[in-house]
Amino acid sequence: MIRVIVHVLNDDPFVAELATLPDPRDVYVVLKNPRRRDGRRLATLADGVTTILFPWQRITFIELLDEPKSQPDGLLTIFRDNSEGG
């Protein structure tokens, strides 16, 4: 699944998942597990909804989020030793 942030007209963006990237010829986008960015359910959806068909005409743009496995395991830091040995 591809995690995305969907930006829509006249509403707050929300987080969802895509099975595949949508085809530009599609009229709507199939979004799974839609939720607010803080993880809570969308108030506009009925309880138990797990998949929505969202029309392209309402979508401004979609952000693709990085997969967790592609992020580094730890921080990479640069260390400079300014002390002079002597």
mmCIF file of N, CA and C in Angstrom:
data_model
loop_
_atom_site.group_PDB
_atom_site.id
_atom_site.type_symbol
_atom_site.label_atom_id
_atom_site.label_comp_id
_atom_site.label_asym_id
_atom_site.label_seq_id
_atom_site.Cartn_x
_atom_site.Cartn_y
_atom_site.Cartn_z
ATOM 1 N N MET A 1 0.831 -1.184 0.000
ATOM 2 C CA MET A 1 0.000 0.000 0.000
ATOM 3 C C MET A 1 0.877 1.250 0.000
ATOM 4 N N ILE A 2 0.416 2.263 -0.667
ATOM 5 C CA ILE A 2 1.124 3.540 -0.750
ATOM 6 C C ILE A 2 0.404 4.526 0.165
ATOM 7 N N ARG A 3 1.107 5.041 1.173
ATOM 8 C CA ARG A 3 0.511 6.028 2.076
ATOM 9 C C ARG A 3 0.539 7.394 1.408
ATOM 10 N N VAL A 4 -0.581 8.114 1.486
ATOM 11 C CA VAL A 4 -0.697 9.411 0.823
ATOM 12 C C VAL A 4 -1.405 10.418 1.723
ATOM 13 N N ILE A 5 -1.175 11.695 1.429
ATOM 14 C CA ILE A 5 -1.968 12.778 1.999
ATOM 15 C C ILE A 5 -2.746 13.382 0.840
ATOM 16 N N VAL A 6 -4.069 13.399 0.968
ATOM 17 C CA VAL A 6 -4.946 13.885 -0.093
ATOM 18 C C VAL A 6 -5.403 15.297 0.263
ATOM 19 N N HIS A 7 -5.107 16.250 -0.613
ATOM 20 C CA HIS A 7 -5.525 17.641 -0.427
ATOM 21 C C HIS A 7 -6.750 17.879 -1.295
ATOM 22 N N VAL A 8 -7.842 18.293 -0.651
ATOM 23 C CA VAL A 8 -9.107 18.461 -1.361
ATOM 24 C C VAL A 8 -9.574 19.912 -1.305
ATOM 25 N N LEU A 9 -10.458 20.256 -2.223
ATOM 26 C CA LEU A 9 -10.999 21.613 -2.280
ATOM 27 C C LEU A 9 -11.867 21.904 -1.059
ATOM 28 N N ASN A 10 -11.651 23.058 -0.441
ATOM 29 C CA ASN A 10 -12.481 23.563 0.654
ATOM 30 C C ASN A 10 -12.616 22.610 1.834
ATOM 31 N N ASP A 11 -11.586 21.825 2.117
ATOM 32 C CA ASP A 11 -11.609 20.923 3.265
ATOM 33 C C ASP A 11 -10.175 20.642 3.698
ATOM 34 N N ASP A 12 -10.022 20.095 4.896
ATOM 35 C CA ASP A 12 -8.692 19.762 5.400
ATOM 36 C C ASP A 12 -8.155 18.529 4.681
ATOM 37 N N PRO A 13 -6.834 18.453 4.495
ATOM 38 C CA PRO A 13 -6.259 17.250 3.893
ATOM 39 C C PRO A 13 -6.444 16.056 4.824
ATOM 40 N N PHE A 14 -6.410 14.865 4.243
ATOM 41 C CA PHE A 14 -6.523 13.653 5.051
ATOM 42 C C PHE A 14 -5.547 12.606 4.540
ATOM 43 N N VAL A 15 -5.280 11.625 5.387
ATOM 44 C CA VAL A 15 -4.334 10.548 5.085
ATOM 45 C C VAL A 15 -5.132 9.334 4.623
ATOM 46 N N ALA A 16 -4.574 8.597 3.668
ATOM 47 C CA ALA A 16 -5.213 7.372 3.186
ATOM 48 C C ALA A 16 -4.136 6.478 2.573
ATOM 49 N N GLU A 17 -4.568 5.356 2.029
ATOM 50 C CA GLU A 17 -3.662 4.422 1.364
ATOM 51 C C GLU A 17 -4.197 4.105 -0.029
ATOM 52 N N LEU A 18 -3.265 3.957 -0.963
ATOM 53 C CA LEU A 18 -3.594 3.574 -2.340
ATOM 54 C C LEU A 18 -3.005 2.197 -2.612
ATOM 55 N N ALA A 19 -3.735 1.338 -3.314
ATOM 56 C CA ALA A 19 -3.187 0.045 -3.722
ATOM 57 C C ALA A 19 -2.161 0.256 -4.837
ATOM 58 N N THR A 20 -2.499 1.126 -5.791
ATOM 59 C CA THR A 20 -1.599 1.485 -6.890
ATOM 60 C C THR A 20 -1.807 2.964 -7.196
ATOM 61 N N LEU A 21 -0.883 3.536 -7.918
ATOM 62 C CA LEU A 21 -1.057 4.928 -8.322
ATOM 63 C C LEU A 21 -2.219 5.020 -9.306
ATOM 64 N N PRO A 22 -3.057 6.035 -9.170
ATOM 65 C CA PRO A 22 -4.218 6.149 -10.062
ATOM 66 C C PRO A 22 -3.815 6.496 -11.489
ATOM 67 N N ASP A 23 -4.600 6.017 -12.418
ATOM 68 C CA ASP A 23 -4.405 6.336 -13.827
ATOM 69 C C ASP A 23 -4.975 7.736 -14.076
ATOM 70 N N PRO A 24 -4.293 8.580 -14.841
ATOM 71 C CA PRO A 24 -4.807 9.932 -15.111
ATOM 72 C C PRO A 24 -6.172 9.944 -15.810
ATOM 73 N N ARG A 25 -6.536 8.853 -16.452
ATOM 74 C CA ARG A 25 -7.832 8.776 -17.140
ATOM 75 C C ARG A 25 -8.983 8.422 -16.202
ATOM 76 N N ASP A 26 -8.665 8.037 -14.955
ATOM 77 C CA ASP A 26 -9.709 7.676 -13.993
ATOM 78 C C ASP A 26 -10.536 8.894 -13.607
ATOM 79 N N VAL A 27 -11.789 8.660 -13.283
ATOM 80 C CA VAL A 27 -12.695 9.721 -12.853
ATOM 81 C C VAL A 27 -12.622 9.893 -11.334
ATOM 82 N N TYR A 28 -12.275 8.813 -10.639
ATOM 83 C CA TYR A 28 -12.184 8.846 -9.181
ATOM 84 C C TYR A 28 -10.947 8.076 -8.726
ATOM 85 N N VAL A 29 -10.590 8.264 -7.456
ATOM 86 C CA VAL A 29 -9.442 7.585 -6.851
ATOM 87 C C VAL A 29 -9.976 6.679 -5.745
ATOM 88 N N VAL A 30 -9.509 5.426 -5.700
ATOM 89 C CA VAL A 30 -9.906 4.496 -4.649
ATOM 90 C C VAL A 30 -8.938 4.668 -3.481
ATOM 91 N N LEU A 31 -9.464 5.084 -2.334
ATOM 92 C CA LEU A 31 -8.654 5.351 -1.145
ATOM 93 C C LEU A 31 -9.079 4.416 -0.022
ATOM 94 N N LYS A 32 -8.107 3.759 0.587
ATOM 95 C CA LYS A 32 -8.389 2.843 1.695
ATOM 96 C C LYS A 32 -7.954 3.476 3.011
ATOM 97 N N ASN A 33 -8.640 3.129 4.077
ATOM 98 C CA ASN A 33 -8.349 3.592 5.438
ATOM 99 C C ASN A 33 -8.217 5.107 5.532
ATOM 100 N N PRO A 34 -9.193 5.860 5.051
ATOM 101 C CA PRO A 34 -9.104 7.321 5.154
ATOM 102 C C PRO A 34 -9.225 7.757 6.614
ATOM 103 N N ARG A 35 -8.399 8.731 7.009
ATOM 104 C CA ARG A 35 -8.425 9.249 8.373
ATOM 105 C C ARG A 35 -7.812 10.631 8.389
ATOM 106 N N ARG A 36 -8.042 11.359 9.464
ATOM 107 C CA ARG A 36 -7.435 12.679 9.602
ATOM 108 C C ARG A 36 -5.939 12.518 9.813
ATOM 109 N N ARG A 37 -5.220 13.592 9.671
ATOM 110 C CA ARG A 37 -3.765 13.526 9.808
ATOM 111 C C ARG A 37 -3.338 13.153 11.220
ATOM 112 N N ASP A 38 -4.204 13.395 12.211
ATOM 113 C CA ASP A 38 -3.880 13.008 13.586
ATOM 114 C C ASP A 38 -4.296 11.568 13.897
ATOM 115 N N GLY A 39 -4.810 10.843 12.894
ATOM 116 C CA GLY A 39 -5.152 9.440 13.058
ATOM 117 C C GLY A 39 -6.614 9.169 13.380
ATOM 118 N N ARG A 40 -7.383 10.192 13.699
ATOM 119 C CA ARG A 40 -8.798 9.988 14.016
ATOM 120 C C ARG A 40 -9.605 9.817 12.728
ATOM 121 N N ARG A 41 -10.795 9.245 12.874
ATOM 122 C CA ARG A 41 -11.629 9.002 11.687
ATOM 123 C C ARG A 41 -12.176 10.316 11.150
ATOM 124 N N LEU A 42 -12.516 10.325 9.870
ATOM 125 C CA LEU A 42 -13.104 11.508 9.246
ATOM 126 C C LEU A 42 -14.555 11.655 9.705
ATOM 127 N N ALA A 43 -14.918 12.840 10.142
ATOM 128 C CA ALA A 43 -16.271 13.078 10.658
ATOM 129 C C ALA A 43 -17.328 12.948 9.567
ATOM 130 N N THR A 44 -16.958 13.132 8.320
ATOM 131 C CA THR A 44 -17.926 13.078 7.218
ATOM 132 C C THR A 44 -18.278 11.661 6.785
ATOM 133 N N LEU A 45 -17.555 10.658 7.294
ATOM 134 C CA LEU A 45 -17.800 9.272 6.899
ATOM 135 C C LEU A 45 -18.586 8.525 7.969
ATOM 136 N N ALA A 46 -19.363 7.549 7.549
ATOM 137 C CA ALA A 46 -20.106 6.699 8.478
ATOM 138 C C ALA A 46 -19.141 5.765 9.207
ATOM 139 N N ASP A 47 -19.555 5.284 10.368
ATOM 140 C CA ASP A 47 -18.733 4.335 11.125
ATOM 141 C C ASP A 47 -18.502 3.073 10.306
ATOM 142 N N GLY A 48 -17.291 2.561 10.349
ATOM 143 C CA GLY A 48 -16.964 1.315 9.677
ATOM 144 C C GLY A 48 -16.528 1.443 8.230
ATOM 145 N N VAL A 49 -16.516 2.639 7.672
ATOM 146 C CA VAL A 49 -16.091 2.823 6.278
ATOM 147 C C VAL A 49 -14.580 2.622 6.191
ATOM 148 N N THR A 50 -14.146 1.743 5.286
ATOM 149 C CA THR A 50 -12.712 1.485 5.124
ATOM 150 C C THR A 50 -12.196 1.869 3.745
ATOM 151 N N THR A 51 -13.088 2.026 2.770
ATOM 152 C CA THR A 51 -12.690 2.376 1.408
ATOM 153 C C THR A 51 -13.652 3.427 0.863
ATOM 154 N N ILE A 52 -13.079 4.453 0.209
ATOM 155 C CA ILE A 52 -13.922 5.476 -0.415
ATOM 156 C C ILE A 52 -13.492 5.679 -1.863
ATOM 157 N N LEU A 53 -14.419 6.105 -2.686
ATOM 158 C CA LEU A 53 -14.145 6.490 -4.070
ATOM 159 C C LEU A 53 -14.246 8.007 -4.099
ATOM 160 N N PHE A 54 -13.108 8.680 -4.282
ATOM 161 C CA PHE A 54 -13.087 10.137 -4.202
ATOM 162 C C PHE A 54 -12.894 10.704 -5.599
ATOM 163 N N PRO A 55 -13.763 11.624 -6.040
ATOM 164 C CA PRO A 55 -13.665 12.153 -7.406
ATOM 165 C C PRO A 55 -12.436 13.039 -7.603
ATOM 166 N N TRP A 56 -11.775 12.877 -8.734
ATOM 167 C CA TRP A 56 -10.594 13.690 -9.068
ATOM 168 C C TRP A 56 -10.918 15.180 -9.056
ATOM 169 N N GLN A 57 -12.115 15.552 -9.463
ATOM 170 C CA GLN A 57 -12.459 16.974 -9.559
ATOM 171 C C GLN A 57 -12.442 17.671 -8.205
ATOM 172 N N ARG A 58 -12.495 16.921 -7.099
ATOM 173 C CA ARG A 58 -12.426 17.517 -5.762
ATOM 174 C C ARG A 58 -11.008 17.519 -5.199
ATOM 175 N N ILE A 59 -10.076 16.818 -5.852
ATOM 176 C CA ILE A 59 -8.707 16.681 -5.346
ATOM 177 C C ILE A 59 -7.816 17.749 -5.966
ATOM 178 N N THR A 60 -7.113 18.494 -5.099
ATOM 179 C CA THR A 60 -6.155 19.488 -5.571
ATOM 180 C C THR A 60 -4.845 18.803 -5.938
ATOM 181 N N PHE A 61 -4.301 18.022 -4.996
ATOM 182 C CA PHE A 61 -3.113 17.218 -5.271
ATOM 183 C C PHE A 61 -2.987 16.134 -4.218
ATOM 184 N N ILE A 62 -2.122 15.151 -4.500
ATOM 185 C CA ILE A 62 -1.887 14.028 -3.594
ATOM 186 C C ILE A 62 -0.398 13.960 -3.298
ATOM 187 N N GLU A 63 -0.054 13.907 -2.014
ATOM 188 C CA GLU A 63 1.345 13.743 -1.597
ATOM 189 C C GLU A 63 1.606 12.265 -1.338
ATOM 190 N N LEU A 64 2.704 11.743 -1.875
ATOM 191 C CA LEU A 64 3.108 10.368 -1.613
ATOM 192 C C LEU A 64 4.095 10.383 -0.458
ATOM 193 N N LEU A 65 3.826 9.588 0.575
ATOM 194 C CA LEU A 65 4.698 9.532 1.743
ATOM 195 C C LEU A 65 5.729 8.426 1.575
ATOM 196 N N ASP A 66 6.904 8.645 2.139
ATOM 197 C CA ASP A 66 7.963 7.638 2.078
ATOM 198 C C ASP A 66 7.547 6.393 2.848
ATOM 199 N N GLU A 67 8.019 5.269 2.357
ATOM 200 C CA GLU A 67 7.814 4.019 3.069
ATOM 201 C C GLU A 67 8.704 4.015 4.305
ATOM 202 N N PRO A 68 8.238 3.497 5.435
ATOM 203 C CA PRO A 68 9.066 3.474 6.641
ATOM 204 C C PRO A 68 10.371 2.714 6.464
ATOM 205 N N LYS A 69 10.382 1.663 5.637
ATOM 206 C CA LYS A 69 11.598 0.877 5.459
ATOM 207 C C LYS A 69 12.671 1.624 4.670
ATOM 208 N N SER A 70 12.295 2.675 3.930
ATOM 209 C CA SER A 70 13.274 3.417 3.143
ATOM 210 C C SER A 70 13.979 4.492 3.961
ATOM 211 N N GLN A 71 13.512 4.714 5.184
ATOM 212 C CA GLN A 71 14.141 5.706 6.035
ATOM 213 C C GLN A 71 15.309 5.065 6.770
ATOM 214 N N PRO A 72 16.367 5.836 7.052
ATOM 215 C CA PRO A 72 17.515 5.275 7.752
ATOM 216 C C PRO A 72 17.144 4.832 9.160
ATOM 217 N N ASP A 73 17.877 3.818 9.656
ATOM 218 C CA ASP A 73 17.613 3.287 10.992
ATOM 219 C C ASP A 73 17.990 4.264 12.093
ATOM 220 N N GLY A 74 19.021 5.034 11.891
ATOM 221 C CA GLY A 74 19.463 5.964 12.920
ATOM 222 C C GLY A 74 19.878 7.285 12.307
ATOM 223 N N LEU A 75 20.260 8.199 13.155
ATOM 224 C CA LEU A 75 20.715 9.498 12.678
ATOM 225 C C LEU A 75 22.159 9.403 12.212
ATOM 226 N N LEU A 76 22.445 10.071 11.147
ATOM 227 C CA LEU A 76 23.806 10.160 10.655
ATOM 228 C C LEU A 76 24.327 11.532 11.046
ATOM 229 N N THR A 77 25.376 11.549 11.842
ATOM 230 C CA THR A 77 25.934 12.822 12.289
ATOM 231 C C THR A 77 27.383 12.920 11.857
ATOM 232 N N ILE A 78 27.828 14.137 11.728
ATOM 233 C CA ILE A 78 29.226 14.383 11.377
ATOM 234 C C ILE A 78 29.924 14.872 12.632
ATOM 235 N N PHE A 79 31.015 14.233 12.952
ATOM 236 C CA PHE A 79 31.753 14.569 14.162
ATOM 237 C C PHE A 79 33.084 15.172 13.758
ATOM 238 N N ARG A 80 33.391 16.303 14.332
ATOM 239 C CA ARG A 80 34.674 16.949 14.079
ATOM 240 C C ARG A 80 35.400 17.084 15.408
ATOM 241 N N ASP A 81 36.603 16.580 15.463
ATOM 242 C CA ASP A 81 37.416 16.685 16.676
ATOM 243 C C ASP A 81 38.295 17.917 16.539
ATOM 244 N N ASN A 82 37.996 18.953 17.308
ATOM 245 C CA ASN A 82 38.755 20.200 17.255
ATOM 246 C C ASN A 82 39.918 20.224 18.230
ATOM 247 N N SER A 83 40.033 19.207 19.041
ATOM 248 C CA SER A 83 41.137 19.202 20.013
ATOM 249 C C SER A 83 42.436 18.836 19.304
ATOM 250 N N GLU A 84 43.502 19.451 19.775
ATOM 251 C CA GLU A 84 44.817 19.164 19.198
ATOM 252 C C GLU A 84 45.541 18.196 20.105
ATOM 253 N N GLY A 85 45.999 17.133 19.523
ATOM 254 C CA GLY A 85 46.767 16.164 20.306
ATOM 255 C C GLY A 85 48.186 16.669 20.522
ATOM 256 N N GLY A 86 48.711 16.481 21.717
ATOM 257 C CA GLY A 86 50.033 17.038 21.859
ATOM 258 C C GLY A 86 50.737 16.785 23.045
#
